[in-house]
Amino acid sequence: MALKDYSDEFKADAVALYESTPGATYKSIAADLGINRATLREWVLRDRERRGVTAAGAKTAAVHRAAVPSADPDERVRQLEARVAELEASERKLAIERDILRKAAKYFRRDELVTSRFQFVDDHRATYEVKRLCQVLDVNRSSYYKWLAGAEARAGRTREDRVLAEEIRRVHGESGGAYGSPRVTAELREKGHVVNEKRVARIMRTFSITGIRLRKRVRTTVPAPASGQVTDLFGRDFTATDPGRKLMGDITYLPLQGGKFLYLATVLDCFSRKVVGWSIADHMRTDLVADALRMAAGTRGSLDGAVFHSDHGAQYGSRAYADLCDQLKVTRSMGAVGTSADNAACESFHASLKRETLQGTHDYGDATTCRRTVFAWLTRYNTRRRHSTNGHLSPDAYERRHHTAKLTLAA
């Protein structure tokens, strides 16, 4: 099944893949990525609008063809004049953008970054076009107008928050300044206020009303491994009867020029060999494998009851990763130490990836090219690449056939 909610990184990679592929069409790229053609087109147009680039300009920038000077002196003069006019227009545009950003700097606060951008657009709409302001500040015009339409409602909520803040201060003061949001909420409810704890906590943060917190004892040394022995629940059986039952994961390195590396963590579904989660980073910390598992949870909707198999890498054995598995209700499984055969399916997958993307070269070049190449292969692997384990169907096609068969039996 395709992702319903795509991350900003996925969208950016998809747009970059389309813009950088000579002769690419929305239909061909969308098919490789397993998304709707209209969805890809919307992402590309929105990105071009944000950058202020036309369709012709975008493709011209990607290919970058140099203009051929004319042999006629008068024609060459006209070409140079046109070029000068183009450069002057570009310079004026950049000057306006610099002026907008300089004025906008004081509006940007970390706690209310999006709201402050909208406020800046509203305060300067008489000086600059709203479209240009939104492009420079990287905000959507429709979002700005939606924010503008809700000004009266926000003002009403702000007034209500101020009134409630006074009640919170009164309760907080009566407790000697000891109560935090849970106890303040309980007191307010007892006094007849209909309010939830999240709102109380937000108002307390906004108005700097804090309860007393005991200082935690600082530990300078925290053991990395999770407690408890993780057994092998797979027994080298990398098959499954339904999607989402058995998952497996591993980390591999992606060589770059100059002896540098990126690292890829993947999560495969044993049923169809679909890549349900992946993460690329320049490190091998626990966050790398955790992000891949979170993506898998988003792809499947839930991993409740699933078994995840890996090797004994430090990342998979860390306490943080064990806590994430508990949070997602995933049971961990690990093969024997130093035995690659216990995770052979993942080893084979990564070998195929490198073989088909590197195609005999020693590295991927720079990090951007590497990310784009691997991203394109992973998405095409799910949507189009035929897999021998699936009877030479792609993972997505194999899962669709399985789903159809179940519906037929149920009927």
Short mmCIF file of C-alpha atoms in Angstrom, two decimals:
data_model
loop_
_atom_site.label_atom_id
_atom_site.label_comp_id
_atom_site.label_asym_id
_atom_site.label_seq_id
_atom_site.Cartn_x
_atom_site.Cartn_y
_atom_site.Cartn_z
CA MET A 1 0.00 0.00 0.00
CA ALA A 2 1.27 3.51 -0.74
CA LEU A 3 1.93 6.09 1.95
CA LYS A 4 -1.10 8.27 2.71
CA ASP A 5 0.90 11.05 4.38
CA TYR A 6 4.18 11.85 2.67
CA SER A 7 6.99 13.53 4.61
CA ASP A 8 8.51 16.82 3.45
CA GLU A 9 11.75 14.94 2.71
CA PHE A 10 9.91 12.47 0.47
CA LYS A 11 8.22 15.32 -1.44
CA ALA A 12 11.51 17.20 -1.87
CA ASP A 13 13.27 14.06 -3.13
CA ALA A 14 10.43 13.35 -5.55
CA VAL A 15 10.56 16.89 -6.97
CA ALA A 16 14.35 16.77 -7.24
CA LEU A 17 14.16 13.43 -9.04
CA TYR A 18 11.70 14.81 -11.61
CA GLU A 19 13.58 18.08 -12.19
CA SER A 20 16.95 16.36 -12.56
CA THR A 21 15.83 13.59 -14.94
CA PRO A 22 16.19 14.62 -18.61
CA GLY A 23 13.05 13.91 -20.62
CA ALA A 24 11.13 12.88 -17.52
CA THR A 25 7.33 13.01 -17.49
CA TYR A 26 5.03 13.24 -14.54
CA LYS A 27 3.55 9.88 -15.49
CA SER A 28 6.87 8.00 -15.61
CA ILE A 29 8.29 9.44 -12.40
CA ALA A 30 5.00 9.05 -10.53
CA ALA A 31 4.80 5.41 -11.59
CA ASP A 32 8.32 4.80 -10.26
CA LEU A 33 7.46 6.43 -6.95
CA GLY A 34 4.09 4.71 -6.61
CA ILE A 35 2.14 7.96 -6.33
CA ASN A 36 -0.55 9.69 -8.34
CA ARG A 37 0.55 11.72 -11.38
CA ALA A 38 -1.50 14.72 -10.23
CA THR A 39 0.08 14.55 -6.78
CA LEU A 40 3.61 14.73 -8.21
CA ARG A 41 2.59 17.56 -10.53
CA GLU A 42 1.17 19.51 -7.60
CA TRP A 43 4.40 19.10 -5.63
CA VAL A 44 6.53 20.22 -8.57
CA LEU A 45 4.38 23.26 -9.36
CA ARG A 46 4.24 24.27 -5.72
CA ASP A 47 8.04 24.03 -5.47
CA ARG A 48 8.49 26.09 -8.65
CA GLU A 49 6.06 28.71 -7.38
CA ARG A 50 7.99 28.90 -4.12
CA ARG A 51 11.24 29.41 -6.06
CA GLY A 52 9.64 31.78 -8.55
CA VAL A 53 10.66 29.58 -11.51
CA THR A 54 8.59 28.80 -14.59
CA ALA A 55 8.36 25.33 -16.12
CA ALA A 56 10.63 26.34 -18.96
CA GLY A 57 13.03 28.00 -16.55
CA ALA A 58 13.19 24.91 -14.34
CA LYS A 59 14.10 22.58 -17.19
CA THR A 60 16.52 25.16 -18.61
CA ALA A 61 18.23 25.38 -15.25
CA ALA A 62 18.56 21.60 -15.12
CA VAL A 63 20.01 21.28 -18.60
CA HIS A 64 21.69 24.77 -18.70
CA ARG A 65 22.16 25.29 -22.40
CA ALA A 66 24.28 28.24 -23.44
CA ALA A 67 22.85 30.69 -25.97
CA VAL A 68 24.58 30.69 -29.35
CA PRO A 69 25.71 34.23 -30.33
CA SER A 70 24.58 35.52 -33.70
CA ALA A 71 27.03 36.41 -36.46
CA ASP A 72 25.08 39.62 -37.22
CA PRO A 73 26.51 42.54 -35.14
CA ASP A 74 23.09 44.20 -34.74
CA GLU A 75 21.53 40.93 -33.64
CA ARG A 76 24.35 40.38 -31.14
CA VAL A 77 23.72 43.86 -29.71
CA ARG A 78 20.03 43.02 -29.32
CA GLN A 79 20.97 39.74 -27.62
CA LEU A 80 23.31 41.53 -25.23
CA GLU A 81 20.69 44.19 -24.45
CA ALA A 82 18.14 41.47 -23.73
CA ARG A 83 20.65 39.72 -21.48
CA VAL A 84 21.41 42.97 -19.62
CA ALA A 85 17.70 43.58 -19.12
CA GLU A 86 17.31 40.04 -17.81
CA LEU A 87 20.18 40.49 -15.36
CA GLU A 88 18.84 43.86 -14.19
CA ALA A 89 15.42 42.30 -13.56
CA SER A 90 17.07 39.47 -11.64
CA GLU A 91 19.08 41.97 -9.61
CA ARG A 92 15.94 43.96 -8.76
CA LYS A 93 14.21 40.76 -7.67
CA LEU A 94 17.13 39.79 -5.44
CA ALA A 95 17.26 43.28 -3.95
CA ILE A 96 13.58 43.09 -3.06
CA GLU A 97 14.03 39.64 -1.53
CA ARG A 98 17.01 40.84 0.53
CA ASP A 99 14.98 43.81 1.74
CA ILE A 100 12.06 41.55 2.71
CA LEU A 101 14.30 39.13 4.60
CA ARG A 102 16.12 41.95 6.40
CA LYS A 103 12.85 43.40 7.63
CA ALA A 104 11.47 39.98 8.50
CA ALA A 105 14.35 38.98 10.77
CA LYS A 106 12.87 40.57 13.90
CA TYR A 107 9.56 38.76 13.35
CA PHE A 108 11.07 35.30 13.49
CA ARG A 109 10.88 33.74 16.91
CA ARG A 110 11.51 30.07 17.45
CA ASP A 111 8.31 29.53 19.42
CA GLU A 112 5.93 31.03 16.82
CA LEU A 113 7.82 30.83 13.56
CA VAL A 114 4.87 30.11 11.23
CA THR A 115 2.54 32.63 12.86
CA SER A 116 5.21 35.34 12.79
CA ARG A 117 5.72 34.79 9.05
CA PHE A 118 2.02 35.26 8.41
CA GLN A 119 2.07 38.36 10.60
CA PHE A 120 4.97 39.78 8.62
CA VAL A 121 3.14 39.21 5.33
CA ASP A 122 0.07 40.97 6.74
CA ASP A 123 2.10 43.93 8.05
CA HIS A 124 3.93 44.48 4.73
CA ARG A 125 1.28 43.60 2.16
CA ALA A 126 0.87 47.30 1.31
CA THR A 127 4.57 47.56 0.39
CA TYR A 128 5.13 44.26 -1.45
CA GLU A 129 2.91 41.83 -3.33
CA VAL A 130 1.51 39.07 -1.16
CA LYS A 131 2.69 36.52 -3.71
CA ARG A 132 6.28 37.77 -3.52
CA LEU A 133 6.21 37.91 0.29
CA CYS A 134 4.97 34.34 0.51
CA GLN A 135 7.58 33.11 -1.97
CA VAL A 136 10.47 34.74 -0.10
CA LEU A 137 9.27 33.58 3.32
CA ASP A 138 8.42 30.08 2.02
CA VAL A 139 4.77 30.07 3.10
CA ASN A 140 1.70 29.02 1.14
CA ARG A 141 -0.58 31.85 0.06
CA SER A 142 -3.71 29.83 0.77
CA SER A 143 -2.41 29.14 4.28
CA TYR A 144 -1.82 32.85 4.79
CA TYR A 145 -5.35 33.76 3.69
CA LYS A 146 -6.73 31.01 5.90
CA TRP A 147 -4.75 32.47 8.81
CA LEU A 148 -6.07 35.93 7.95
CA ALA A 149 -9.67 34.71 7.89
CA GLY A 150 -9.26 33.25 11.38
CA ALA A 151 -7.97 36.47 12.96
CA GLU A 152 -11.21 37.22 14.80
CA ALA A 153 -11.46 33.69 16.19
CA ARG A 154 -7.82 33.81 17.36
CA ALA A 155 -8.41 37.13 19.07
CA GLY A 156 -11.38 35.62 20.90
CA ARG A 157 -9.32 32.63 22.02
CA THR A 158 -6.55 34.96 23.20
CA ARG A 159 -9.02 36.91 25.36
CA GLU A 160 -10.36 33.66 26.81
CA ASP A 161 -6.79 32.47 27.50
CA ARG A 162 -6.02 35.68 29.42
CA VAL A 163 -9.13 35.22 31.59
CA LEU A 164 -8.23 31.59 32.26
CA ALA A 165 -4.61 32.57 32.98
CA GLU A 166 -5.84 34.73 35.86
CA GLU A 167 -7.73 31.75 37.30
CA ILE A 168 -4.63 29.59 36.89
CA ARG A 169 -2.48 32.17 38.67
CA ARG A 170 -4.98 32.21 41.54
CA VAL A 171 -4.93 28.41 41.89
CA HIS A 172 -1.16 28.34 41.45
CA GLY A 173 -0.71 30.99 44.14
CA GLU A 174 -3.00 29.16 46.57
CA SER A 175 -0.79 26.08 46.22
CA GLY A 176 2.28 28.08 47.16
CA GLY A 177 3.53 27.88 43.59
CA ALA A 178 3.86 24.09 43.80
CA TYR A 179 1.14 22.95 41.39
CA GLY A 180 1.89 21.98 37.82
CA SER A 181 -0.67 21.63 35.04
CA PRO A 182 -2.22 18.29 36.19
CA ARG A 183 -3.09 19.55 39.66
CA VAL A 184 -4.09 23.01 38.41
CA THR A 185 -6.45 21.33 35.95
CA ALA A 186 -8.02 19.25 38.72
CA GLU A 187 -8.55 22.37 40.84
CA LEU A 188 -10.14 24.27 37.97
CA ARG A 189 -12.51 21.38 37.19
CA GLU A 190 -13.53 21.22 40.83
CA LYS A 191 -14.33 24.94 40.64
CA GLY A 192 -16.64 24.25 37.68
CA HIS A 193 -14.33 25.08 34.76
CA VAL A 194 -14.58 22.80 31.72
CA VAL A 195 -10.95 22.63 30.60
CA ASN A 196 -8.40 20.00 29.56
CA GLU A 197 -4.85 19.64 30.82
CA LYS A 198 -3.23 20.37 27.45
CA ARG A 199 -4.79 23.82 27.34
CA VAL A 200 -3.79 24.52 30.95
CA ALA A 201 -0.22 23.43 30.22
CA ARG A 202 -0.08 25.62 27.11
CA ILE A 203 -1.35 28.70 28.96
CA MET A 204 1.05 28.09 31.84
CA ARG A 205 3.95 27.97 29.35
CA THR A 206 2.73 31.08 27.55
CA PHE A 207 2.35 33.12 30.75
CA SER A 208 5.44 31.62 32.47
CA ILE A 209 3.52 29.96 35.30
CA THR A 210 5.61 27.02 36.50
CA GLY A 211 5.22 24.49 39.26
CA ILE A 212 7.99 23.17 41.48
CA ARG A 213 10.02 20.36 39.94
CA LEU A 214 12.49 18.21 41.79
CA ARG A 215 15.91 18.27 40.19
CA LYS A 216 16.73 14.90 38.68
CA ARG A 217 19.95 13.24 39.76
CA VAL A 218 22.45 13.65 36.95
CA ARG A 219 24.00 10.44 35.67
CA THR A 220 27.25 10.88 33.78
CA THR A 221 27.31 7.28 32.55
CA VAL A 222 24.25 5.61 31.02
CA PRO A 223 24.58 2.02 29.79
CA ALA A 224 23.58 1.77 26.12
CA PRO A 225 22.36 -1.82 25.87
CA ALA A 226 18.74 -2.59 26.68
CA SER A 227 18.17 -4.98 29.53
CA GLY A 228 17.08 -8.54 28.86
CA GLN A 229 18.03 -11.17 26.31
CA VAL A 230 16.46 -10.94 22.83
CA THR A 231 15.82 -14.35 21.30
CA ASP A 232 15.67 -15.41 17.65
CA LEU A 233 11.97 -15.70 16.74
CA PHE A 234 12.62 -16.15 13.01
CA GLY A 235 14.87 -19.18 12.88
CA ARG A 236 15.97 -18.10 9.38
CA ASP A 237 12.35 -18.26 8.19
CA PHE A 238 11.89 -15.02 6.24
CA THR A 239 8.35 -15.74 5.03
CA ALA A 240 4.99 -14.50 6.30
CA THR A 241 1.33 -15.25 5.56
CA ASP A 242 0.13 -11.64 5.75
CA PRO A 243 1.63 -8.13 5.50
CA GLY A 244 2.73 -6.43 8.69
CA ARG A 245 3.33 -9.67 10.65
CA LYS A 246 7.09 -10.13 10.29
CA LEU A 247 9.59 -7.33 9.62
CA MET A 248 13.36 -7.38 9.27
CA GLY A 249 15.95 -4.62 9.20
CA ASP A 250 19.62 -3.85 8.76
CA ILE A 251 22.10 -1.02 8.13
CA THR A 252 24.42 -0.68 5.14
CA TYR A 253 26.97 1.93 4.12
CA LEU A 254 26.72 4.05 0.97
CA PRO A 255 30.20 5.06 -0.30
CA LEU A 256 30.80 8.67 -1.38
CA GLN A 257 33.71 10.29 -3.14
CA GLY A 258 36.72 11.15 -0.97
CA GLY A 259 36.31 8.10 1.25
CA LYS A 260 33.19 9.42 3.01
CA PHE A 261 29.95 7.51 3.64
CA LEU A 262 26.23 7.83 4.16
CA TYR A 263 24.33 5.10 5.97
CA LEU A 264 21.02 3.49 5.05
CA ALA A 265 18.72 1.71 7.48
CA THR A 266 15.83 -0.29 6.00
CA VAL A 267 12.78 -2.17 7.25
CA LEU A 268 11.48 -4.95 4.98
CA ASP A 269 8.17 -6.78 5.23
CA CYS A 270 8.79 -10.53 4.98
CA PHE A 271 5.44 -11.11 3.25
CA SER A 272 6.21 -9.20 0.05
CA ARG A 273 9.80 -7.98 0.65
CA LYS A 274 8.39 -4.44 0.45
CA VAL A 275 10.57 -1.66 1.88
CA VAL A 276 8.10 -0.23 4.36
CA GLY A 277 10.63 2.03 6.06
CA TRP A 278 14.02 3.55 5.43
CA SER A 279 16.28 6.33 6.64
CA ILE A 280 19.49 7.84 5.23
CA ALA A 281 21.93 9.81 7.39
CA ASP A 282 25.62 10.62 7.78
CA HIS A 283 25.77 8.77 11.11
CA MET A 284 24.96 5.36 12.57
CA ARG A 285 23.33 6.47 15.81
CA THR A 286 20.13 4.89 17.12
CA ASP A 287 18.09 7.67 15.46
CA LEU A 288 18.93 6.15 12.07
CA VAL A 289 17.19 2.83 12.75
CA ALA A 290 14.47 4.49 14.84
CA ASP A 291 13.47 6.77 11.96
CA ALA A 292 13.24 3.79 9.62
CA LEU A 293 10.94 1.93 12.05
CA ARG A 294 8.76 5.03 12.52
CA MET A 295 8.36 5.29 8.75
CA ALA A 296 7.36 1.61 8.68
CA ALA A 297 4.70 2.33 11.30
CA GLY A 298 3.40 5.19 9.17
CA THR A 299 3.37 3.03 6.04
CA ARG A 300 1.44 0.19 7.65
CA GLY A 301 -0.72 2.41 9.86
CA SER A 302 0.22 0.29 12.88
CA LEU A 303 2.85 -2.28 13.82
CA ASP A 304 0.87 -3.62 16.76
CA GLY A 305 1.76 -7.31 17.17
CA ALA A 306 4.54 -7.33 14.56
CA VAL A 307 7.88 -9.08 15.09
CA PHE A 308 11.01 -7.16 14.03
CA HIS A 309 14.20 -9.14 13.34
CA SER A 310 17.72 -7.68 13.19
CA ASP A 311 21.33 -8.49 13.96
CA HIS A 312 23.04 -7.59 17.24
CA GLY A 313 24.15 -4.12 16.14
CA ALA A 314 24.50 -1.58 18.94
CA GLN A 315 21.70 0.54 17.46
CA TYR A 316 19.17 -2.31 17.57
CA GLY A 317 20.31 -3.34 21.04
CA SER A 318 20.09 0.14 22.57
CA ARG A 319 17.62 0.98 25.29
CA ALA A 320 16.16 3.82 23.20
CA TYR A 321 15.33 1.42 20.36
CA ALA A 322 13.85 -1.11 22.77
CA ASP A 323 11.63 1.64 24.20
CA LEU A 324 10.48 2.61 20.69
CA CYS A 325 9.58 -1.02 19.93
CA ASP A 326 7.60 -1.18 23.17
CA GLN A 327 5.83 2.05 22.25
CA LEU A 328 4.89 0.67 18.81
CA LYS A 329 4.01 -2.72 20.35
CA VAL A 330 6.66 -4.48 18.28
CA THR A 331 8.35 -7.66 19.50
CA ARG A 332 12.10 -7.74 18.90
CA SER A 333 13.99 -10.72 17.46
CA MET A 334 17.75 -11.10 16.95
CA GLY A 335 19.87 -13.71 15.23
CA ALA A 336 23.05 -15.19 16.61
CA VAL A 337 26.06 -12.93 17.10
CA GLY A 338 28.38 -12.87 14.09
CA THR A 339 26.12 -15.01 11.89
CA SER A 340 25.07 -13.15 8.74
CA ALA A 341 22.87 -16.05 7.61
CA ASP A 342 20.40 -15.21 10.39
CA ASN A 343 19.64 -11.95 8.57
CA ALA A 344 20.39 -13.15 5.04
CA ALA A 345 17.33 -11.61 3.38
CA CYS A 346 18.37 -8.08 4.38
CA GLU A 347 21.97 -8.74 3.36
CA SER A 348 20.74 -9.88 -0.07
CA PHE A 349 18.49 -6.83 -0.43
CA HIS A 350 21.31 -4.38 0.29
CA ALA A 351 23.59 -6.24 -2.11
CA SER A 352 20.99 -5.87 -4.87
CA LEU A 353 20.57 -2.18 -4.12
CA LYS A 354 24.28 -1.43 -4.43
CA ARG A 355 24.74 -3.64 -7.47
CA GLU A 356 21.91 -1.96 -9.39
CA THR A 357 22.63 1.62 -8.31
CA LEU A 358 26.44 1.69 -8.37
CA GLN A 359 26.60 -0.39 -11.58
CA GLY A 360 30.28 -1.16 -11.17
CA THR A 361 31.43 2.28 -9.94
CA HIS A 362 33.19 2.68 -6.61
CA ASP A 363 31.02 5.44 -5.12
CA TYR A 364 27.87 7.54 -5.64
CA GLY A 365 29.72 10.86 -5.93
CA ASP A 366 28.37 13.56 -3.60
CA ALA A 367 25.80 13.11 -0.85
CA THR A 368 22.96 14.74 -2.80
CA THR A 369 23.41 12.43 -5.78
CA CYS A 370 23.62 9.45 -3.45
CA ARG A 371 20.36 10.31 -1.67
CA ARG A 372 18.54 10.92 -4.94
CA THR A 373 19.79 7.71 -6.52
CA VAL A 374 18.93 5.51 -3.55
CA PHE A 375 15.55 7.21 -3.06
CA ALA A 376 14.62 6.57 -6.70
CA TRP A 377 15.68 2.92 -6.49
CA LEU A 378 13.83 2.24 -3.24
CA THR A 379 10.55 3.67 -4.51
CA ARG A 380 10.84 1.94 -7.86
CA TYR A 381 11.70 -1.30 -6.04
CA ASN A 382 8.30 -1.20 -4.30
CA THR A 383 6.22 -0.14 -7.28
CA ARG A 384 7.84 -1.71 -10.34
CA ARG A 385 10.81 -3.98 -9.65
CA ARG A 386 9.79 -7.60 -10.04
CA HIS A 387 10.81 -9.88 -7.19
CA SER A 388 11.43 -13.60 -7.61
CA THR A 389 10.02 -14.37 -4.17
CA ASN A 390 6.72 -12.80 -5.26
CA GLY A 391 6.40 -14.82 -8.45
CA HIS A 392 8.05 -11.94 -10.32
CA LEU A 393 5.52 -9.37 -9.12
CA SER A 394 6.55 -6.09 -7.54
CA PRO A 395 5.95 -5.88 -3.78
CA ASP A 396 3.01 -3.49 -4.26
CA ALA A 397 1.42 -5.67 -6.96
CA TYR A 398 1.89 -8.78 -4.83
CA GLU A 399 0.16 -7.14 -1.87
CA ARG A 400 -2.70 -5.88 -4.05
CA ARG A 401 -3.27 -9.40 -5.37
CA HIS A 402 -3.27 -10.79 -1.83
CA HIS A 403 -5.77 -8.15 -0.69
CA THR A 404 -8.07 -8.87 -3.64
CA ALA A 405 -7.94 -12.60 -2.97
CA LYS A 406 -8.93 -12.08 0.68
CA LEU A 407 -11.89 -9.91 -0.34
CA THR A 408 -13.01 -12.58 -2.81
CA LEU A 409 -12.87 -15.30 -0.16
CA ALA A 410 -14.72 -13.11 2.32
CA ALA A 411 -17.51 -12.53 -0.22
#
